[in-house]
PDB file of C-alpha atoms in Angstrom:
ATOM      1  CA  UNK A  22     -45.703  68.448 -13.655  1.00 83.00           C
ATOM      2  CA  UNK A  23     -48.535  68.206 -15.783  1.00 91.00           C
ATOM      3  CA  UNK A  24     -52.208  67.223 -14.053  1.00 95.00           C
ATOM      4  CA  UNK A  25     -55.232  66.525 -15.344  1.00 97.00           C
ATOM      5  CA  UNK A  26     -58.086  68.049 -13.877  1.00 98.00           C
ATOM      6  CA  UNK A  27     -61.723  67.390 -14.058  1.00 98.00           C
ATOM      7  CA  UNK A  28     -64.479  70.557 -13.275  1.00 98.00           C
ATOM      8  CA  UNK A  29     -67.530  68.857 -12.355  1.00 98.00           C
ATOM      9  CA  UNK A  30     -70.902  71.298 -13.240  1.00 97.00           C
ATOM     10  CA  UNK A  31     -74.279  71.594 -13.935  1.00 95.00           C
ATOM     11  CA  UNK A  32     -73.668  72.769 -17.560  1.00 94.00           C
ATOM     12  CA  UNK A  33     -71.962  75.699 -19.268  1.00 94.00           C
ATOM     13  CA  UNK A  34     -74.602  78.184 -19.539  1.00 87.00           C
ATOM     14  CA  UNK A  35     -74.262  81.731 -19.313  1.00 80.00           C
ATOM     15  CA  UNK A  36     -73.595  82.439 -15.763  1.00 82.00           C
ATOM     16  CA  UNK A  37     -70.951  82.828 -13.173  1.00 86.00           C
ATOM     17  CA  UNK A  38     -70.209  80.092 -11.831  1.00 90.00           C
ATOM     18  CA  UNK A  39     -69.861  79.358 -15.470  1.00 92.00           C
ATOM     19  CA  UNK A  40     -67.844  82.067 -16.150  1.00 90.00           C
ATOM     20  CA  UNK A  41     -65.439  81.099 -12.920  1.00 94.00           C
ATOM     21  CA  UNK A  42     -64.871  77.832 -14.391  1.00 96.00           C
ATOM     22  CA  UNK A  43     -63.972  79.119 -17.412  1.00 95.00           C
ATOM     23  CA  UNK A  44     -61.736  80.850 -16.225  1.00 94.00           C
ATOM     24  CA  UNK A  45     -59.776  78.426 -14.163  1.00 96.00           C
ATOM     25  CA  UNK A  46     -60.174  75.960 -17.125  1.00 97.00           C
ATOM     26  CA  UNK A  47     -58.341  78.646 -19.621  1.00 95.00           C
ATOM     27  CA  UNK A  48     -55.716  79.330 -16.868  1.00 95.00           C
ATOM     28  CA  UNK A  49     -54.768  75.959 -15.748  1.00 97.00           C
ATOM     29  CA  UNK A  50     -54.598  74.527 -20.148  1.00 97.00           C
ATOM     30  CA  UNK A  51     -52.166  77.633 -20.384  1.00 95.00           C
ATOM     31  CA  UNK A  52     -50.298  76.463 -17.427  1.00 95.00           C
ATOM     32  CA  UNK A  53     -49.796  73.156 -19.347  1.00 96.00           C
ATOM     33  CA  UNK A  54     -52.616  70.860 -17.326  1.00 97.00           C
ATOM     34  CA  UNK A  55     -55.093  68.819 -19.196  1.00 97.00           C
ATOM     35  CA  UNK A  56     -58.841  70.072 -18.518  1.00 98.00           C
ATOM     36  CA  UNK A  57     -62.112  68.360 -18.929  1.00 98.00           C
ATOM     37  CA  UNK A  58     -65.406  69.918 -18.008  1.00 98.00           C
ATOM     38  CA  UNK A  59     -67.848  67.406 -17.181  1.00 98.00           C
ATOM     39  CA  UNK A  60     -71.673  68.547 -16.947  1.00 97.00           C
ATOM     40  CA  UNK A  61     -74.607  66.508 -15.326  1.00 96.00           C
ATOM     41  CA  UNK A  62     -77.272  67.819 -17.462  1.00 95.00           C
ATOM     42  CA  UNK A  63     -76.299  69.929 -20.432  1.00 93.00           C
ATOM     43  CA  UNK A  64     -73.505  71.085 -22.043  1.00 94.00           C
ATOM     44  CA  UNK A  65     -74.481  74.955 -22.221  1.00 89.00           C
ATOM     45  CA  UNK A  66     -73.909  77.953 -24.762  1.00 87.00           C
ATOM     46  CA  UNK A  67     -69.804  78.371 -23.514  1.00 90.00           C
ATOM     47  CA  UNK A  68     -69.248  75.068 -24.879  1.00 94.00           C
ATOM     48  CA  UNK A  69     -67.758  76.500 -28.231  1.00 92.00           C
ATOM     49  CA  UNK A  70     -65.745  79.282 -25.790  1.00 92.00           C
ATOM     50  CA  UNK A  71     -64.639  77.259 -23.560  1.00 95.00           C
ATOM     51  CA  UNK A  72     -63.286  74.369 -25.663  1.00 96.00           C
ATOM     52  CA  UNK A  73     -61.472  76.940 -27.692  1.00 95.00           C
ATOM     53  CA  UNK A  74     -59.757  77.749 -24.873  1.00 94.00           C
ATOM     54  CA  UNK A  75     -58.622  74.166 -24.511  1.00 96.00           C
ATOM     55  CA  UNK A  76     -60.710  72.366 -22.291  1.00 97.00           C
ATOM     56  CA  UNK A  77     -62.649  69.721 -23.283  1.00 97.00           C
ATOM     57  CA  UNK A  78     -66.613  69.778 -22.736  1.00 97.00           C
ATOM     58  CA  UNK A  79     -67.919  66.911 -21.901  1.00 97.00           C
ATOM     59  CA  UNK A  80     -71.892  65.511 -21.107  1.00 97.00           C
ATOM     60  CA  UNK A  81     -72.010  62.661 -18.665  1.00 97.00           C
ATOM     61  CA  UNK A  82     -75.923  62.828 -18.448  1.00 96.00           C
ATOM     62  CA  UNK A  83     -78.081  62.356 -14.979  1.00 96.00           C
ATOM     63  CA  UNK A  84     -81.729  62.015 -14.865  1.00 94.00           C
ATOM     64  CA  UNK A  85     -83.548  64.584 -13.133  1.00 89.00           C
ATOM     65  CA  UNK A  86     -83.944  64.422  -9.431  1.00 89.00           C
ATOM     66  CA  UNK A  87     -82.121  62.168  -7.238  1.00 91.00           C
ATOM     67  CA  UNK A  88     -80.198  59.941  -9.648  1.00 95.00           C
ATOM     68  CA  UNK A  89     -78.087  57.668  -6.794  1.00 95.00           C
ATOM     69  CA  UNK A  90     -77.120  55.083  -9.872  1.00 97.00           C
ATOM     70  CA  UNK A  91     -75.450  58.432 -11.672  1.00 97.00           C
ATOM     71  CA  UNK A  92     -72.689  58.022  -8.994  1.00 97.00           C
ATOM     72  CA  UNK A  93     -71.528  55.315 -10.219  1.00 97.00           C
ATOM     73  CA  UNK A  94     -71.974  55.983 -13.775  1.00 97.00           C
ATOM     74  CA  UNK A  95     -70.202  58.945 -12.992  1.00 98.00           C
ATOM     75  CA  UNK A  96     -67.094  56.790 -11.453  1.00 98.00           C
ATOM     76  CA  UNK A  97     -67.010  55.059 -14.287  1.00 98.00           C
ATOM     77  CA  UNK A  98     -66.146  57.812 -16.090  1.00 98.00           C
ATOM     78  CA  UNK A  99     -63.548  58.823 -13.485  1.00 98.00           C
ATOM     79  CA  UNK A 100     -61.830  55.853 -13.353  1.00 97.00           C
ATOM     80  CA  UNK A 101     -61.717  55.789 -17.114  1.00 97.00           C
ATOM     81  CA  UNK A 102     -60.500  59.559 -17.484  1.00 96.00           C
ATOM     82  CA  UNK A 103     -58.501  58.573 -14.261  1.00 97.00           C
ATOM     83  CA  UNK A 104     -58.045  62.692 -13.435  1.00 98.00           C
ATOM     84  CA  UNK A 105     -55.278  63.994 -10.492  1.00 98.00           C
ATOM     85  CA  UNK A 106     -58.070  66.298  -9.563  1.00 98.00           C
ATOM     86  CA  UNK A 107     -61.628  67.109  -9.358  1.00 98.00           C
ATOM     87  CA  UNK A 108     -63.168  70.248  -8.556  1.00 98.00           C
ATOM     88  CA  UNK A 109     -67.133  70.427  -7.954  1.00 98.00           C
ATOM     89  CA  UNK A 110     -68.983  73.395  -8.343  1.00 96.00           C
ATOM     90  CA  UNK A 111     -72.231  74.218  -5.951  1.00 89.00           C
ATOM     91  CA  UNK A 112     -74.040  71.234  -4.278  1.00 91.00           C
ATOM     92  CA  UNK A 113     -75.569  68.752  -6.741  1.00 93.00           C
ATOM     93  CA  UNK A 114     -72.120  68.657  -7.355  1.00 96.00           C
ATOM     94  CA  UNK A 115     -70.593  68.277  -4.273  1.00 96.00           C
ATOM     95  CA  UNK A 116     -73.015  65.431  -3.653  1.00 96.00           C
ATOM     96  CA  UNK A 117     -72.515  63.241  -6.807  1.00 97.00           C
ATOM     97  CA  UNK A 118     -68.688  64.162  -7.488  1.00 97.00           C
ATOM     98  CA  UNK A 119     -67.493  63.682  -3.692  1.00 97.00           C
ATOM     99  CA  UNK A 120     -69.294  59.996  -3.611  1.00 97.00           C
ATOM    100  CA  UNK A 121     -68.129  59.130  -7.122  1.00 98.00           C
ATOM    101  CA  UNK A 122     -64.970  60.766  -6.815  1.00 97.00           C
ATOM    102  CA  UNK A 123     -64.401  58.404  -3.765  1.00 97.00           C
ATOM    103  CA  UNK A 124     -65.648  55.615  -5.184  1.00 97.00           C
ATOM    104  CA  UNK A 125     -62.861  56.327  -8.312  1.00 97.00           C
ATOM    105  CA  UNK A 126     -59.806  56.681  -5.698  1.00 97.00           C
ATOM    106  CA  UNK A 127     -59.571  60.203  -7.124  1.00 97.00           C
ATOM    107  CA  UNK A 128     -56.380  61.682  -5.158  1.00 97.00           C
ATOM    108  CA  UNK A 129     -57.810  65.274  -4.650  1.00 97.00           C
ATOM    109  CA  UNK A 130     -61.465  66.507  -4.205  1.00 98.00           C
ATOM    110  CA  UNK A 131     -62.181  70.047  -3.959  1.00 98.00           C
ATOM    111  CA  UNK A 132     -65.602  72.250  -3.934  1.00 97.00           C
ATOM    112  CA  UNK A 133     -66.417  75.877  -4.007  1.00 97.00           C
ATOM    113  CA  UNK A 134     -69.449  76.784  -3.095  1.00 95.00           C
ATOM    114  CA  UNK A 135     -70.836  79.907  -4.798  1.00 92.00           C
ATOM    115  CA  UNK A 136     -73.813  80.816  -3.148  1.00 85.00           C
ATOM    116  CA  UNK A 137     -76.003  77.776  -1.667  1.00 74.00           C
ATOM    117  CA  UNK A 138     -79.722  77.451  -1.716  1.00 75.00           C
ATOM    118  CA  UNK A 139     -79.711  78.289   2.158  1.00 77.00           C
ATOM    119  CA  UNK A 140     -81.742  77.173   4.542  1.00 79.00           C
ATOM    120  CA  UNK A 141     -81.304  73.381   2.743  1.00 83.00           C
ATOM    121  CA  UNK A 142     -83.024  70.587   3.984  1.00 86.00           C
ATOM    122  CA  UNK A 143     -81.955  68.820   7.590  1.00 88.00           C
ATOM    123  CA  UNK A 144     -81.145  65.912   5.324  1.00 89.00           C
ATOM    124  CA  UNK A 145     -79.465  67.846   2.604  1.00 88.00           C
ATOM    125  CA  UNK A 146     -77.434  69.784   6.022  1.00 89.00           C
ATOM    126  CA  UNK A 147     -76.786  66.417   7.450  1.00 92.00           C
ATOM    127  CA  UNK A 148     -74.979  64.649   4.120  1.00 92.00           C
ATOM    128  CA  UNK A 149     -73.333  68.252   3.406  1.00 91.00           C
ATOM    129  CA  UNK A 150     -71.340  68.123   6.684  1.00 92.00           C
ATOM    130  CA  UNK A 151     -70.474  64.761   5.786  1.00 93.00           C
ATOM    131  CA  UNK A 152     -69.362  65.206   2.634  1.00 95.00           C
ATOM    132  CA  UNK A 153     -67.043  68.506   2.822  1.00 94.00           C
ATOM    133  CA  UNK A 154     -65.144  66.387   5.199  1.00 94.00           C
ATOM    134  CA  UNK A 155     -63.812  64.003   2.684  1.00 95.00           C
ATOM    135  CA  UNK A 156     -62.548  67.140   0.479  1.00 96.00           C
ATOM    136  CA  UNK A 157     -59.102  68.126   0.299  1.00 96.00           C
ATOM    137  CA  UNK A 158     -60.424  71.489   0.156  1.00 96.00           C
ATOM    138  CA  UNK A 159     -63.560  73.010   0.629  1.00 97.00           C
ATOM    139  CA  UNK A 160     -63.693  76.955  -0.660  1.00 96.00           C
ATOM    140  CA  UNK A 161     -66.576  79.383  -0.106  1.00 95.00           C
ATOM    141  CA  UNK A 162     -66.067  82.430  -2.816  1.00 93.00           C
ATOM    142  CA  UNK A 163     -66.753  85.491  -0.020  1.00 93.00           C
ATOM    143  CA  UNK A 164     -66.691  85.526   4.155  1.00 94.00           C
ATOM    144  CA  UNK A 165     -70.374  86.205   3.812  1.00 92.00           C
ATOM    145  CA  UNK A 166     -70.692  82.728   1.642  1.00 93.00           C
ATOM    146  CA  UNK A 167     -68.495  80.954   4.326  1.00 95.00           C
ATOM    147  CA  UNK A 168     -70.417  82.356   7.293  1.00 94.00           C
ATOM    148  CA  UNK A 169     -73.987  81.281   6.090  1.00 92.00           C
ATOM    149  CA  UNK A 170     -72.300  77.697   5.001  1.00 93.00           C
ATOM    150  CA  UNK A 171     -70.769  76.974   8.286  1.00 93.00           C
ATOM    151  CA  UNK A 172     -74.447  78.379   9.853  1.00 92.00           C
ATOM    152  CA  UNK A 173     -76.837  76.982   7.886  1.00 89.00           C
ATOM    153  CA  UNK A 174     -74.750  73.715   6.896  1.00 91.00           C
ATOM    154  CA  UNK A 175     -72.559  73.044  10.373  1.00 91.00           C
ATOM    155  CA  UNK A 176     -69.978  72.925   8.109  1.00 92.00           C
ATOM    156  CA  UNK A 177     -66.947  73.805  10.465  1.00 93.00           C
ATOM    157  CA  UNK A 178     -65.228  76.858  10.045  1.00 94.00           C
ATOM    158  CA  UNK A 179     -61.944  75.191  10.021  1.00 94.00           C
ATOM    159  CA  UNK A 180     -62.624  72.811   6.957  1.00 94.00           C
ATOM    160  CA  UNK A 181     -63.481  75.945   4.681  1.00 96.00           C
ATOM    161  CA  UNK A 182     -61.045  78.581   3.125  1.00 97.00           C
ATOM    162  CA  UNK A 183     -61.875  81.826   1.106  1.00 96.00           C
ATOM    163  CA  UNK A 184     -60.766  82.272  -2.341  1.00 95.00           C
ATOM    164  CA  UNK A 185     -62.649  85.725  -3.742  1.00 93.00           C
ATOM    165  CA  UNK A 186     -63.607  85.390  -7.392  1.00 89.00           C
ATOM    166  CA  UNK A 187     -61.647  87.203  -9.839  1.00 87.00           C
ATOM    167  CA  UNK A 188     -61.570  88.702 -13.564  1.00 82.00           C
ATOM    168  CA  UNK A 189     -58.720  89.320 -15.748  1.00 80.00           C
ATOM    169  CA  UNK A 190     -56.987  92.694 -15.534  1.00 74.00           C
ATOM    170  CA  UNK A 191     -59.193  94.487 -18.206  1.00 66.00           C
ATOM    171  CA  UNK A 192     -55.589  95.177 -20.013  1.00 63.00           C
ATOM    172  CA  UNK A 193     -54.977  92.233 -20.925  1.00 59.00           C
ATOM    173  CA  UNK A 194     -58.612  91.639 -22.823  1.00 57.00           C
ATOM    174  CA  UNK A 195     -60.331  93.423 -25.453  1.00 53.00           C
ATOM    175  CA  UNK A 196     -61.722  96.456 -24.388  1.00 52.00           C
ATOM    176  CA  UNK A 197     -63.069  99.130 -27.240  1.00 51.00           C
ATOM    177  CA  UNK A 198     -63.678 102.703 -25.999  1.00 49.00           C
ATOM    178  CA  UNK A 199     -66.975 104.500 -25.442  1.00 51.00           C
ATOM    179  CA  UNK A 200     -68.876 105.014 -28.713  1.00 52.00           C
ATOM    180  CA  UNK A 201     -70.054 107.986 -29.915  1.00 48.00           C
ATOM    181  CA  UNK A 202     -73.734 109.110 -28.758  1.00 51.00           C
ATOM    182  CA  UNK A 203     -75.789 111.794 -27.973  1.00 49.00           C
ATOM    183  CA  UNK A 204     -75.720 112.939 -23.803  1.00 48.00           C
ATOM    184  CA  UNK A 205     -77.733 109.718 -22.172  1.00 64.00           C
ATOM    185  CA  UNK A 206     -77.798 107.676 -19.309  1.00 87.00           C
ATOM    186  CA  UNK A 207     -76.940 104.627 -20.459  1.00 91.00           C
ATOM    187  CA  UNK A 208     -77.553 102.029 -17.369  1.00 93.00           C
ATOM    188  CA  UNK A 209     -76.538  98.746 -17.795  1.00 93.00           C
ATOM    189  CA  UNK A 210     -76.953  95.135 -16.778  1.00 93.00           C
ATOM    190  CA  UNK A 211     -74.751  92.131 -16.962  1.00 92.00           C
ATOM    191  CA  UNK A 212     -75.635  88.664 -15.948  1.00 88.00           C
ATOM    192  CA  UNK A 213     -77.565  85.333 -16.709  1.00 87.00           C
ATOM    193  CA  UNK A 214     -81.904  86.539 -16.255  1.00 91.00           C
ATOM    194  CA  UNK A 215     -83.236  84.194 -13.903  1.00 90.00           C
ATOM    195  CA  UNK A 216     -85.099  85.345 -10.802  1.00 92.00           C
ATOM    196  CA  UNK A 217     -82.339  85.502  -8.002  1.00 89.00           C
ATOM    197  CA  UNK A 218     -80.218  88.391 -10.735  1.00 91.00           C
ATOM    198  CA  UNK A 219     -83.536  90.629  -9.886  1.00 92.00           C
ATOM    199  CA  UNK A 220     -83.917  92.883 -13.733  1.00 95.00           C
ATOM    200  CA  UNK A 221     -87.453  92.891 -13.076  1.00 95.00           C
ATOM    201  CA  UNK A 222     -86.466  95.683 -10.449  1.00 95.00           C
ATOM    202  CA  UNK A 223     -84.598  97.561 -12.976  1.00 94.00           C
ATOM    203  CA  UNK A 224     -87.362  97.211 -15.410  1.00 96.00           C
ATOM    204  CA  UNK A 225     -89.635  98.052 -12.515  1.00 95.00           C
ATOM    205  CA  UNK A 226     -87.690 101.209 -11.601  1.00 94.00           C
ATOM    206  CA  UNK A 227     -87.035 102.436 -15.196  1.00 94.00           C
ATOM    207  CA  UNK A 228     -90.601 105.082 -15.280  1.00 94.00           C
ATOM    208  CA  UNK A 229     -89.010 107.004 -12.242  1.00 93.00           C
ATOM    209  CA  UNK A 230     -85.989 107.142 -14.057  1.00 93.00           C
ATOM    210  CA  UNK A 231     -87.275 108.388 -17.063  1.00 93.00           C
ATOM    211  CA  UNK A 232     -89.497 110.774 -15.455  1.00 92.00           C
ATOM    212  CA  UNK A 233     -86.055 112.708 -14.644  1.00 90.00           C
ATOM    213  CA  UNK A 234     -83.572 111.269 -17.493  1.00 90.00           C
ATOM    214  CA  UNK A 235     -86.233 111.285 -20.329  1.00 91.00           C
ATOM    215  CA  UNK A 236     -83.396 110.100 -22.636  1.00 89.00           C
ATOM    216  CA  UNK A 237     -82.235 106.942 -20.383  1.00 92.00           C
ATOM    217  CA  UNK A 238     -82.389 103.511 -21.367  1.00 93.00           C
ATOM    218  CA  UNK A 239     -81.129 100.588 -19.723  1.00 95.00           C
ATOM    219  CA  UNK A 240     -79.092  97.854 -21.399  1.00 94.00           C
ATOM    220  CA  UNK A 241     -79.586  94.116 -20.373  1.00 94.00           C
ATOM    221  CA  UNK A 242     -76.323  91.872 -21.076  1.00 92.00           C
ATOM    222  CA  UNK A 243     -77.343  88.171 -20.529  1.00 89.00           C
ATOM    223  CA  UNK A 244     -79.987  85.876 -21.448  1.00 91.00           C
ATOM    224  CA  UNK A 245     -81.865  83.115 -19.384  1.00 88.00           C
ATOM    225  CA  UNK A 246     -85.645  81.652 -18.203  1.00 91.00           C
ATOM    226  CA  UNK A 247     -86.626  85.050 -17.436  1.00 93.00           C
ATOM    227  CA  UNK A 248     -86.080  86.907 -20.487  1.00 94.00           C
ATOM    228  CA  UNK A 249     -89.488  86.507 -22.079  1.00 94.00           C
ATOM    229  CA  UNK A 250     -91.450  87.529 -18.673  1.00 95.00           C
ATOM    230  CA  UNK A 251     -88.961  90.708 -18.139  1.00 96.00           C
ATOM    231  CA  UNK A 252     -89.473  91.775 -22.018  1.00 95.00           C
ATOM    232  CA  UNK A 253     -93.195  91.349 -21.482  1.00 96.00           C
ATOM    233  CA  UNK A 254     -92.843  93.230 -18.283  1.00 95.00           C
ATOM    234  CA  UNK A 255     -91.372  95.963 -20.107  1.00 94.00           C
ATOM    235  CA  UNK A 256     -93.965  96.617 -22.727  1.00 94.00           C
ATOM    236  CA  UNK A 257     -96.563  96.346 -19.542  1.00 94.00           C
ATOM    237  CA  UNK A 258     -94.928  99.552 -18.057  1.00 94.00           C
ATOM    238  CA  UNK A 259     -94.421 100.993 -21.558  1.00 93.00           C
ATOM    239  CA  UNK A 260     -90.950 101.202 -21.528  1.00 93.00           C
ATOM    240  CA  UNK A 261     -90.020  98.770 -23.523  1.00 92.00           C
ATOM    241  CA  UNK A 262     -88.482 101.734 -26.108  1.00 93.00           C
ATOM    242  CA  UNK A 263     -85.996 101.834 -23.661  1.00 94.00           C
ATOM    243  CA  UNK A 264     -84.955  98.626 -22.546  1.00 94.00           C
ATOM    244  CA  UNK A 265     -82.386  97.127 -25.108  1.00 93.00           C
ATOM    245  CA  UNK A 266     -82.182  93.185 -24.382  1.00 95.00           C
ATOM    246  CA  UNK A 267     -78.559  92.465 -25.983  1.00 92.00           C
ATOM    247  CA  UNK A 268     -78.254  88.262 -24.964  1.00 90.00           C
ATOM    248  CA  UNK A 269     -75.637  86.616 -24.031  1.00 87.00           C
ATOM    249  CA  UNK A 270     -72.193  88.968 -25.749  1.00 84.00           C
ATOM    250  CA  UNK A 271     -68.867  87.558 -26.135  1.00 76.00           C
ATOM    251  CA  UNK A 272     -67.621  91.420 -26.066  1.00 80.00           C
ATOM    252  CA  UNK A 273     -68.662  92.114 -22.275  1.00 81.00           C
ATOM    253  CA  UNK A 274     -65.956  94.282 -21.852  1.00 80.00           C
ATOM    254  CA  UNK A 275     -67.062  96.654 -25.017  1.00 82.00           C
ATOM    255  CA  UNK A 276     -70.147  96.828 -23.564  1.00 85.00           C
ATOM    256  CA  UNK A 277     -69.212  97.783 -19.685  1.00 85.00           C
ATOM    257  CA  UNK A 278     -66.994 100.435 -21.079  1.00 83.00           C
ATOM    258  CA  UNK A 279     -70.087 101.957 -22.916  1.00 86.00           C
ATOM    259  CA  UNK A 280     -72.285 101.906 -19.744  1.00 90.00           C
ATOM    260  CA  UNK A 281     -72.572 105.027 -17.502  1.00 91.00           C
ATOM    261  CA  UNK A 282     -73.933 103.469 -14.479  1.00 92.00           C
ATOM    262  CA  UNK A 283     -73.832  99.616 -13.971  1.00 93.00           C
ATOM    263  CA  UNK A 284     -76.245  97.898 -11.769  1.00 93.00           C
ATOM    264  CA  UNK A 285     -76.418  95.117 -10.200  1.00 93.00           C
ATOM    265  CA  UNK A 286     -79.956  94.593  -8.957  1.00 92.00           C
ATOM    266  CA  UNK A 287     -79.393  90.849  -7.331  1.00 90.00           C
ATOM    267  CA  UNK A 288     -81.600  89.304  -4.946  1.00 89.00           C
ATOM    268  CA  UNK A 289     -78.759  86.967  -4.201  1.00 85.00           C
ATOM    269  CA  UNK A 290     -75.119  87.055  -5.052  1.00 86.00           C
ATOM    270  CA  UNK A 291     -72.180  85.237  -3.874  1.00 84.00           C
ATOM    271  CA  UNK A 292     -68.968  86.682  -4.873  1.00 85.00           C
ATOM    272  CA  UNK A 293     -70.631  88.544  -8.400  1.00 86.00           C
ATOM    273  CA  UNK A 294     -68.354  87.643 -11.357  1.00 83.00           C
ATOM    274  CA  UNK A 295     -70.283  91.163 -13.275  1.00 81.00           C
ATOM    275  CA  UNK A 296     -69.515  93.468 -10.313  1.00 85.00           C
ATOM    276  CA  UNK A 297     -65.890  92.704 -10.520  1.00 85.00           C
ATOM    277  CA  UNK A 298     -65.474  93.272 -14.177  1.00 80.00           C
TER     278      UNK A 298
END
């Protein structure tokens, strides 16, 4: 039987989380379910992807900072969407989308939490605790995600289950070979450049590399906040001839097959959408 299904996020920027809920979204229109992805404060660059996948995008705006009237503007918009489900993605959302979804007589609630802000706030802990217990389902995306919840949070073991994220088998998506170049070291980078995803260590580490590899260079797949300080960064340690900042790539794939050593330099990670792929 045909559900409809709500995703309740940030936005859909370039990330993964994003990327996560993309992919559920594209899996669960080809299974026949009806998919809207509602953001809280902007829509995001895999608007255009993800709605040609099926989904629709929509923007049911929130002030900035603790917005209690946005939960019920935000069960408004449940009750008139009236979903079977709604899944909320990494604690603002857990917050807003458990009370509204409540407040909406939404049948099932669910959250996954990706990798939380830990330590929170006592108050943020206290409402947390609260809140998962109202779920149908509350999902951490690794053990070591679940552990720090349940310690950090007092979330109880018991009331959270592990789902891994996952990719596509690389089969079954477009996948070029390597291209034709002279003998490198090609290292490469994949993921959204904000602080936490840690390039500037890459960038940081690139002169020892080269002082070995003189040919090296090290691709950077993503875009984000950080990009302007980590291409500055590279022209400070006069490198930047061999940093190649590529944005945000619909042809990830392509480019992973073209890498010979992938890094992932995070500071934090949950369950890493780029490892896997």
């Amino acid at each position: 039987m045909s559900k409809r299904i709500v995703y309740l996020v940030q936005g859909m920027d370039t990330g993964g989380l994003e990327r996560v809920v993309y992919l559920l979204s594209r899996e669960m229109v080809r299974r026949g379910h009806e998919v809207f992805i509602c953001c809280y404060d902007q829509l995001g660059a895999m608007q255009a992807e993800t709605e040609a996948a099926g989904a629709r995008v929509v923007l049911v705006p929130r002030r900035p900072g603790v917005h209690l009237a946005y939960i019920g503007i935000l069960a408004r918009w449940l009750r008139e969407i009236r979903p079977d489900v709604l899944h909320a993605h990494n604690e603002t959302a857990l917050f807003y989308g458990t009370l509204a979804g409540c407040w909406a007589h939404v049948p099932t609630l669910l959250y996954t939490e990706h990798d939380g802000a830990f330590p929170r706030r006592w108050a943020v802990r206290f409402i947390n605790r609260r809140l998962v217990r109202r779920l149908r389902q509350a999902v951490a995306v690794s053990e070591a995600v679940k552990a720090l919840w349940c310690r950090e949070d007092g979330v109880r073991p018991e009331d959270v289950i592990v789902i891994p994220n996952g990719v596509p088998d690389p089969q079954t998506e477009h996948r070029a070979g390597r291209e034709s170049r002279p003998p490198a070291a090609r290292i490469g980078s994949v993921g959204r450049l904000s602080i936490e995803k840690g390039v500037d260590v890459l960038i940081r580490a690139l002169p020892s590399v080269l002082a070995s590899v003189p040919a090296a260079e090290l691709v950077v797949v993503g875009d984000g906040p950080e990009r302007a300080r980590l291409e500055a960064l590279a022209c400070e340690l006069r490198v930047s001839d061999h940093v190649r900042f590529l944005g945000r790539r619909s042809d990830v794939w392509d480019q992973l097959a073209g890498f010979d050593v992938f890094a992932l330099p995070s500071r934090s990670e949950g369950m890493p959408m780029a490892l896997l792929e």
